[in-house]
Coordinates of C-alpha atoms in Angstrom, one line a residue:
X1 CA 0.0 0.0 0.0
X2 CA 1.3 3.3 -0.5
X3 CA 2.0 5.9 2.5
X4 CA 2.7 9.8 1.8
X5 CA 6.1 10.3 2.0
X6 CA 7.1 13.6 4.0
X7 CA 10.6 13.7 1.4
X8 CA 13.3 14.4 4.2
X9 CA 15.8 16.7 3.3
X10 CA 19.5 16.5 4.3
X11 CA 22.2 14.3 3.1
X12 CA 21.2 11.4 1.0
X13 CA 22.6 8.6 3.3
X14 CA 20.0 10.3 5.3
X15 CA 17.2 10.8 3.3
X16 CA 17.4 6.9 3.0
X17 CA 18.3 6.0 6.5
X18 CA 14.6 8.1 7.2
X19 CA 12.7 6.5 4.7
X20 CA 14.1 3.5 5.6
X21 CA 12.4 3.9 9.0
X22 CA 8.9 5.2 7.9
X23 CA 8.8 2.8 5.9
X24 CA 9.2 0.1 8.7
X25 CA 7.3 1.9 10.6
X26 CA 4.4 1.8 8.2
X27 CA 4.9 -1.8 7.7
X28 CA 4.8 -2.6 11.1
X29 CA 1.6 -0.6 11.5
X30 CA -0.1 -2.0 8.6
X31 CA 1.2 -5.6 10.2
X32 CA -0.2 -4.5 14.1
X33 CA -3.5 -2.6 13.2
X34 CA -6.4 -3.5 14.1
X35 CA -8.5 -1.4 11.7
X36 CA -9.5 -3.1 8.0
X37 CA -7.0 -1.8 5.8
X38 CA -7.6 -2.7 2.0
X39 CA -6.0 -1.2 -1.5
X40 CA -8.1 -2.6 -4.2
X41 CA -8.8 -2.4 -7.9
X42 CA -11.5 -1.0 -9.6
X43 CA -12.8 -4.4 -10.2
X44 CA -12.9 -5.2 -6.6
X45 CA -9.7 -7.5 -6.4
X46 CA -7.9 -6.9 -3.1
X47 CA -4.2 -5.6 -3.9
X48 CA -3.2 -5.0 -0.2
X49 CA -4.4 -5.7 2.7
X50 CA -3.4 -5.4 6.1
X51 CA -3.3 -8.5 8.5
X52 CA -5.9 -7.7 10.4
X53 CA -8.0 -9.1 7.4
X54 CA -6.6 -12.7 8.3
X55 CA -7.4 -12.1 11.8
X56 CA -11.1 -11.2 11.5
X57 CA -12.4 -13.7 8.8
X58 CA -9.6 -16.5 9.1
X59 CA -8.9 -16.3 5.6
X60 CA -5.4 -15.9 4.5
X61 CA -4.7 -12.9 3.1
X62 CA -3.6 -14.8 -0.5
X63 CA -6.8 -16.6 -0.1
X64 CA -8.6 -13.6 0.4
X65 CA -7.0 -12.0 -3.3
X66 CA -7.7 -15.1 -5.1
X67 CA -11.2 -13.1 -5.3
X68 CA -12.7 -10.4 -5.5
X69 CA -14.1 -9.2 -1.8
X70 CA -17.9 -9.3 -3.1
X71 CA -17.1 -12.8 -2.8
X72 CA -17.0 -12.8 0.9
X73 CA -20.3 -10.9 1.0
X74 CA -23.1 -11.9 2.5
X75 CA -25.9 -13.0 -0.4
X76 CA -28.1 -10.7 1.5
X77 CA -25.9 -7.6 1.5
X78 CA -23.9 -8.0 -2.4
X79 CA -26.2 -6.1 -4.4
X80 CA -26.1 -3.2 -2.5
X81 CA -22.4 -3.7 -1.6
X82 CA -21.5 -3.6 -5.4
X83 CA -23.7 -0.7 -5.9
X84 CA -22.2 1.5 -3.1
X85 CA -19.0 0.6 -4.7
X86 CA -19.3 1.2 -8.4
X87 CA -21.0 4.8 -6.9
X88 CA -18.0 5.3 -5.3
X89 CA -15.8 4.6 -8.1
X90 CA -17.8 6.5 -10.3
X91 CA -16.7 10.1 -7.9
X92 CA -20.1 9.3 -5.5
X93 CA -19.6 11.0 -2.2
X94 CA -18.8 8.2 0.7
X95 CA -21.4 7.4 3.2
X96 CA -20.3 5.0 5.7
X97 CA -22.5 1.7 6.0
X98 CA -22.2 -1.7 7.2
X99 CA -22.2 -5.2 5.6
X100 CA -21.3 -8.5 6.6
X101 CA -19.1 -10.7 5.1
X102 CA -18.1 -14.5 5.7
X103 CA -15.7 -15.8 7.7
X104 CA -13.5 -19.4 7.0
X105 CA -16.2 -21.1 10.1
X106 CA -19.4 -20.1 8.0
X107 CA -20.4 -17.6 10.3
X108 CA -20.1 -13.4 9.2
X109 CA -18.8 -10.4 10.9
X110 CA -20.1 -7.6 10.6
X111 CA -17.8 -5.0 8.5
X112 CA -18.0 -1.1 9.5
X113 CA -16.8 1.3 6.0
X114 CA -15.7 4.3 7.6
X115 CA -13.3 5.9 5.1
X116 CA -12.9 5.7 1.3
X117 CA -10.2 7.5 -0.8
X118 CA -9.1 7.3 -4.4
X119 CA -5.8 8.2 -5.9
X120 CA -4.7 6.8 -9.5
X121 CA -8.1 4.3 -9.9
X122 CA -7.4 2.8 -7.0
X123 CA -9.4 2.6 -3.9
X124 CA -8.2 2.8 -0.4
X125 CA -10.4 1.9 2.5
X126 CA -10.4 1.7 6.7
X127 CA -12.8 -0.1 8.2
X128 CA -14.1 -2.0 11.8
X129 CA -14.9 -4.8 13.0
X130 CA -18.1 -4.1 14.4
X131 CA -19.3 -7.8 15.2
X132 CA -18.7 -8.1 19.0
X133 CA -20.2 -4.2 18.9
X134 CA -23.6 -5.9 16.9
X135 CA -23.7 -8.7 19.2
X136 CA -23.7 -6.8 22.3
X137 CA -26.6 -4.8 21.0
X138 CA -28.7 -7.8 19.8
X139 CA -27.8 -9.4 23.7
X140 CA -29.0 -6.3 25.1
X141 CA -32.0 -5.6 22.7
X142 CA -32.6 -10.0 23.8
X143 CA -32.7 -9.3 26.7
X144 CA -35.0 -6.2 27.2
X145 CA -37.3 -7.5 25.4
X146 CA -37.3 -10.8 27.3
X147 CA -37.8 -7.9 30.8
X148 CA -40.8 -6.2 28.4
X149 CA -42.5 -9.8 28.1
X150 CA -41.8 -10.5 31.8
X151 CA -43.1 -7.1 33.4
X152 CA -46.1 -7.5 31.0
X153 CA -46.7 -11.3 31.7
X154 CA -46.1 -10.2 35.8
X155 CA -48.1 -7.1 35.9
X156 CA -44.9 -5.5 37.6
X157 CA -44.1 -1.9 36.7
X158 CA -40.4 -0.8 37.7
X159 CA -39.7 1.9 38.1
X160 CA -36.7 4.8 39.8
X161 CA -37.1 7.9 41.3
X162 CA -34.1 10.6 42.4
X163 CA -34.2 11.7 46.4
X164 CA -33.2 15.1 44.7
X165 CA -36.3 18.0 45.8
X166 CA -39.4 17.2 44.6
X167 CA -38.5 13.8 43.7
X168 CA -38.6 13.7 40.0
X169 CA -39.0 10.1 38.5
X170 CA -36.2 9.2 36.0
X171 CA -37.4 6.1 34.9
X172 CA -40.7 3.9 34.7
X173 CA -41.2 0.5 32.8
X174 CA -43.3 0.6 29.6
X175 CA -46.3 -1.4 30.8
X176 CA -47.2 1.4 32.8
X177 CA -49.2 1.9 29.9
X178 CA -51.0 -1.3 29.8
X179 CA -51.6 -1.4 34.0
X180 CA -52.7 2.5 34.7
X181 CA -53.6 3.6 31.2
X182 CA -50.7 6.5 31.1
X183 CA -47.7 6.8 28.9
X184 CA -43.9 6.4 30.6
X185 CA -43.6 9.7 29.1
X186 CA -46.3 11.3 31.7
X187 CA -44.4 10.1 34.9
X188 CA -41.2 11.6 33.7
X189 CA -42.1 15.1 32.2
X190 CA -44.5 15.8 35.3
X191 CA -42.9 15.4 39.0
X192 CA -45.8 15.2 40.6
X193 CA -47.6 12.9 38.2
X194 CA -47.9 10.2 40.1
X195 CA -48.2 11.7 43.8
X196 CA -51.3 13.7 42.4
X197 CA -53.5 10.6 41.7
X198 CA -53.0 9.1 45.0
X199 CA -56.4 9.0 46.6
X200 CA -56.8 11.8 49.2
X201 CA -57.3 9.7 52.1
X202 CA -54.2 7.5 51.0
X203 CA -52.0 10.5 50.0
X204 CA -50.8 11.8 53.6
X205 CA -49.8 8.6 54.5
X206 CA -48.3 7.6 51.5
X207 CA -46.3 10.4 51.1
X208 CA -45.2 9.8 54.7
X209 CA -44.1 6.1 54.3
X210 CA -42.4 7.5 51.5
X211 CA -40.3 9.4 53.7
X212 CA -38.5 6.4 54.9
X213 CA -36.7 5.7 52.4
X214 CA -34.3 8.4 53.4
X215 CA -34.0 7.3 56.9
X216 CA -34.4 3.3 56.8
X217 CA -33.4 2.5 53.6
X218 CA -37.0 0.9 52.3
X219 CA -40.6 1.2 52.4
X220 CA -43.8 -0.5 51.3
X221 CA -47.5 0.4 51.2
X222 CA -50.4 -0.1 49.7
X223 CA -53.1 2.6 49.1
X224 CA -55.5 3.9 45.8
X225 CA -53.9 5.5 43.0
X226 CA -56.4 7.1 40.2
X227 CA -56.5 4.9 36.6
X228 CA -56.9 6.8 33.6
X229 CA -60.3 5.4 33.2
X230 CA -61.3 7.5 36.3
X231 CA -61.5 4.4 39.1
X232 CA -59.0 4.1 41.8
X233 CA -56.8 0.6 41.9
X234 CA -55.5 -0.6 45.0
X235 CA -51.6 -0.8 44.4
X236 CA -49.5 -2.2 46.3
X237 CA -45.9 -0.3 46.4
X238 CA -42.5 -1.2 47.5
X239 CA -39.1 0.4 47.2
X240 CA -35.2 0.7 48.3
X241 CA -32.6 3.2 48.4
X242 CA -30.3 2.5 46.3
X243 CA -26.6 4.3 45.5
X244 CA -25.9 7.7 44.4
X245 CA -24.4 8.3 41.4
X246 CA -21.1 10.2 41.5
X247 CA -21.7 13.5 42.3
X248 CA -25.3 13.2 42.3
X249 CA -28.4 12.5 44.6
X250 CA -29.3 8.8 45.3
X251 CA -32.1 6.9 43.5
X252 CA -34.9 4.8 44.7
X253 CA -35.7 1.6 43.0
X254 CA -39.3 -0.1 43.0
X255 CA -42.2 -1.4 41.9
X256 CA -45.6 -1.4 41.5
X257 CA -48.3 -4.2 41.5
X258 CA -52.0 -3.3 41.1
X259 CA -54.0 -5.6 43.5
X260 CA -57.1 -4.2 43.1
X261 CA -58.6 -7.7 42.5
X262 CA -56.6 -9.1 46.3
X263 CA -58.9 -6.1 47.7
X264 CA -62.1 -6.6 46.3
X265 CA -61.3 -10.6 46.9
X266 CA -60.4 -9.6 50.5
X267 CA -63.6 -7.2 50.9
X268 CA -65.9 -10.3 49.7
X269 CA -64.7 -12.5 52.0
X270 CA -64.7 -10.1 54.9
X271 CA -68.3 -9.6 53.5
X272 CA -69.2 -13.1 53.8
X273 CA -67.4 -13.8 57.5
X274 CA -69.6 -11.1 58.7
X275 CA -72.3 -12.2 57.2
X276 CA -71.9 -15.8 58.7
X277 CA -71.3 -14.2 61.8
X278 CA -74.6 -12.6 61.9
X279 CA -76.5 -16.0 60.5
X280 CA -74.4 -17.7 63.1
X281 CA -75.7 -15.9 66.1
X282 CA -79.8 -15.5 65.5
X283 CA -82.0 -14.1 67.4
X284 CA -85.2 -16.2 67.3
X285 CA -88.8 -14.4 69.2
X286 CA -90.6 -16.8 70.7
X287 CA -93.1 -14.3 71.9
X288 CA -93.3 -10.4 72.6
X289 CA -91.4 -11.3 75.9
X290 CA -89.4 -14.2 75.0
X291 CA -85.9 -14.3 72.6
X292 CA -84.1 -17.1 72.1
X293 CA -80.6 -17.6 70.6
X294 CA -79.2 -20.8 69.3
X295 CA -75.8 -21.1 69.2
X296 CA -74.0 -23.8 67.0
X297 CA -70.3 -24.7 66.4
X298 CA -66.8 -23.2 67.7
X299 CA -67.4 -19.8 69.7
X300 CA -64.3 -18.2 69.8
X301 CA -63.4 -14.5 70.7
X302 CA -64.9 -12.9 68.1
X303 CA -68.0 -14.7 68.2
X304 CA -68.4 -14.4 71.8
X305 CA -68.7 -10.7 71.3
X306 CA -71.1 -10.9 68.4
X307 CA -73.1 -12.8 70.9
X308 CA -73.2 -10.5 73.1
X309 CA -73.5 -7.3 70.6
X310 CA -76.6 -8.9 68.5
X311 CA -78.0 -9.8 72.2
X312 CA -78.3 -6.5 73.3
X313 CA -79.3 -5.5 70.4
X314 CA -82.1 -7.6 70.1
X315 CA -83.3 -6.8 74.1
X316 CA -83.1 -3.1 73.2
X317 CA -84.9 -3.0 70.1
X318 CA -87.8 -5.6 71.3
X319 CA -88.0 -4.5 75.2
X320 CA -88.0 -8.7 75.7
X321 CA -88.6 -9.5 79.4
X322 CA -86.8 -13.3 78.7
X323 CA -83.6 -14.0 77.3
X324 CA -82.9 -18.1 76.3
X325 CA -79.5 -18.8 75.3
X326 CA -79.3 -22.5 73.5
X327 CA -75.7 -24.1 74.0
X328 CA -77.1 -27.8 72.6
X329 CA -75.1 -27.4 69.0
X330 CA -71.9 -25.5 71.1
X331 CA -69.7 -28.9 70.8
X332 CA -67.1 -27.6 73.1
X333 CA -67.7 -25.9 76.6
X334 CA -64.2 -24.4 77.7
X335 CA -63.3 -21.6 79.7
X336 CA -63.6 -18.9 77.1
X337 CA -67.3 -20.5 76.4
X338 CA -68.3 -20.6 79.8
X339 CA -66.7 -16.8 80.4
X340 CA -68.5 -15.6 77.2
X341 CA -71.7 -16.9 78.3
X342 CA -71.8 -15.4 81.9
X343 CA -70.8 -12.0 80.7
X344 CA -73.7 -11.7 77.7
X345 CA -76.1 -13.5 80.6
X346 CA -74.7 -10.3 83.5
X347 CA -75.2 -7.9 80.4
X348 CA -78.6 -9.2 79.7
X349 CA -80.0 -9.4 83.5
X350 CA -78.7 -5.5 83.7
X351 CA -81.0 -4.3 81.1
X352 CA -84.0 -6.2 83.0
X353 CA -84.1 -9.1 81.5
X354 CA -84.1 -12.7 83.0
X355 CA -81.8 -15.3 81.2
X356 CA -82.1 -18.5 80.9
X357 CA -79.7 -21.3 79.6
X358 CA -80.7 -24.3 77.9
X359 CA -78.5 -27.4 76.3
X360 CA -77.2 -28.4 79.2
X361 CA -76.0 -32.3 78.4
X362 CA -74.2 -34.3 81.3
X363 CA -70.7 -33.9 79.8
X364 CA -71.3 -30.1 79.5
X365 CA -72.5 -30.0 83.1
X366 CA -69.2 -31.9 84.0
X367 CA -67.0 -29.3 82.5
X368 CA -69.0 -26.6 84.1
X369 CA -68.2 -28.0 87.7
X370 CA -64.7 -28.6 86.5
X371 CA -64.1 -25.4 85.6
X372 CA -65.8 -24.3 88.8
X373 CA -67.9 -21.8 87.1
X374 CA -70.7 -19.7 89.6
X375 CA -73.7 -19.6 87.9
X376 CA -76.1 -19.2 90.5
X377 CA -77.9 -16.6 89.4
X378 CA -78.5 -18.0 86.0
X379 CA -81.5 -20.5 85.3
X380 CA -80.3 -23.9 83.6
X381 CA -82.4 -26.3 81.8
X382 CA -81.1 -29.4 79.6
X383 CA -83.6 -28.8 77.2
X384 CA -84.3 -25.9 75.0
X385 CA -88.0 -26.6 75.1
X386 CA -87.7 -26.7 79.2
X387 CA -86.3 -23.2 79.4
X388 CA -89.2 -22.0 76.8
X389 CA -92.0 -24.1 78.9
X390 CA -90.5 -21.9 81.9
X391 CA -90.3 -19.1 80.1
X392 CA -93.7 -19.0 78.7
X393 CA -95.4 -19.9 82.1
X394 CA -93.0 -16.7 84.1
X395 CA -94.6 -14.5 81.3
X396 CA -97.9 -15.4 81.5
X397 CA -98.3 -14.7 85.3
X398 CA -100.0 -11.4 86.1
X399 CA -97.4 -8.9 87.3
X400 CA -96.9 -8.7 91.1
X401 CA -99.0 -5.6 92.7

């Protein structure tokens, strides 16, 4: 390949002991490069090239000027390979581009034209290697859209948010669009985007929680946030501090998750409890004077107080001068029974009312003695229809003058 040559003046032993060394020098560069260097024909026959050619496709370099370099180019890419080139040759203005061309294994690297010259009819290129550069990008375009087929397939929006004064986000995942209805865009450009749609009642304590993140490190909550289509979704939010940039204010990494359905599942089911709660604790009139209340299955804390609650209730709103509380379906008579039932009967007895207690079986009378529980001052029948019979004949008598 030809180099300029700078024509050193001086004495001619000199002159040749100079260009002597810039011409090793050039030599050795053309033999170290690792840029494409290539002198070739106007018909596209390589007549120099440098030896980075023989690194990159594993060709010789004879084997690769037995042909013209078209041959090495990928089917795909020739046309428009030849064309650029006869352009060129014809005086065209160079554009850089990119074509592939094969290597010795079957496999093509990517070739970067970034400088074309022409002196004498020949032409005299540089160009890169750009495969490992291509490769990267196809790994990293792989691999984000495997995360886009994830966060969509998850429901999961990522996002990052600076600590710097107002807390601008910087980043948000795509799907936003597909969870809340919003463009990424929206959350960037606007600072306050997303604090704005918090629901009111949520947004104090949100923004609170949020605060935490500069102390502890972390934070999670869930609360409403407003959809585009105008109805709130429960989300459920958690994020972490993570490390400042160089010079800059620290970021917060999270995500978002829109349970919304959780809630409404949640809300059903609290629905339904209460609702069994009330069916499991009826209040059954007997007469003007007389309630009774069955009571069936496990009573446990909660229960106990529903007893009581829907008890009073019922004595309040029907001004009932008897009270009959049923134990016969209560399988188990512990303690937290026997406490339960004494506290509703006291209750009941200080609103007026007489109570009686009914379904009392041997084993249950047992347990009552075991547990040594005083209940003196409550009637006790082992039948439900005995404490009614009772109950019925007490309200029948005319009222003492």
């Amino acid at each position: 390949m030809s180099q300029r040559d700078p024509s050193p003046q001086g004495p001619p032993h000199a002159v040749a002991a100079r260009q002597k060394q810039l011409d090793e020098g050039w030599a050795h560069f053309f033999e170290a490069t690792s840029d494409l260097l290539i002198c070739a024909d106007p018909a596209g026959v390589s007549l120099d090239l440098s030896a980075s050619w023989e690194r990159t496709l594993g060709f010789t370099l004879d084997e690769i000027r037995a042909h013209p370099l078209s041959h090495y180019v990928h089917p795909a890419d020739r046309e428009h390979t030849l064309a650029e080139f006869t352009r060129l040759n014809a005086g065209g203005t160079f554009i850089p581009f990119t074509n592939r061309y094969r290597r010795k294994d079957g496999t093509y690297a990517s070739i970067a034209w970034k400088s074309y010259v022409q002196v004498q009819g020949l032409a005299y290129c540089l160009a890169h290697d750009v495969s490992a550069t291509e490769e990267a990008e196809a790994a990293l375009r792989t691999s984000h859209e495997r995360l886009q087929h994830l966060l969509h397939a998850s429901g999961v929006v990522l996002y990052a948010f600076s600590l710097d004064e107002g807390r601008p986000m910087t980043f948000i995942s795509e799907n936003v669009r597909e969870q809340f209805g919003y463009a990424a865009e929206d959350f960037i450009r606007d600072p306050r985007f997303w604090h704005d749609r918090i629901h009111p009642d949520d947004r104090e304590g949100t923004l609170a929680a949020g605060e935490q993140l500069s102390r502890g490190g972390a934070y999670h909550r869930e609360y409403r946030w407003l959809h585009k289509d105008g109805s709130y979704r429960w989300i459920h939010d958690e994020a972490r501090l993570g490390r400042a940039a160089e010079g800059g204010p620290p970021e917060a990494y999270g995500s978002l998750h829109d349970i919304t359905e959780r809630k409404e599942s949640e809300r059903t089911i609290q629905q339904q409890a209460t609702t069994l709660l009330e069916l499991s604790t009826p209040l059954i009139p007997i007469s003007d004077e007389i309630l009774v209340m069955p009571l069936i299955g496990v009573v446990d804390s909660r229960r106990a107080e529903q007893v009581m609650t829907t008890l009073l209730e019922g004595i309040g709103e029907r001004r009932v001068h008897w009270v009959i509380l049923d134990i016969t379906g209560v399988g188990v008579i512990d303690t937290l029974v026997a406490d339960a039932l004494l506290r509703t009967a006291r209750a009941a007895r200080l609103l007026g009312v007489d109570v009686a207690l009914t379904g009392i079986r041997p084993d249950v009378a047992s347990t009552l003695v075991t547990l040594d529980v005083d209940m003196s001052h409550l009637l006790t029948f082992g039948t439900l229809q005995a404490g009614i019979q009772h109950a019925m004949r007490c309200a029948a008598r005319p009222p003492a003058r």
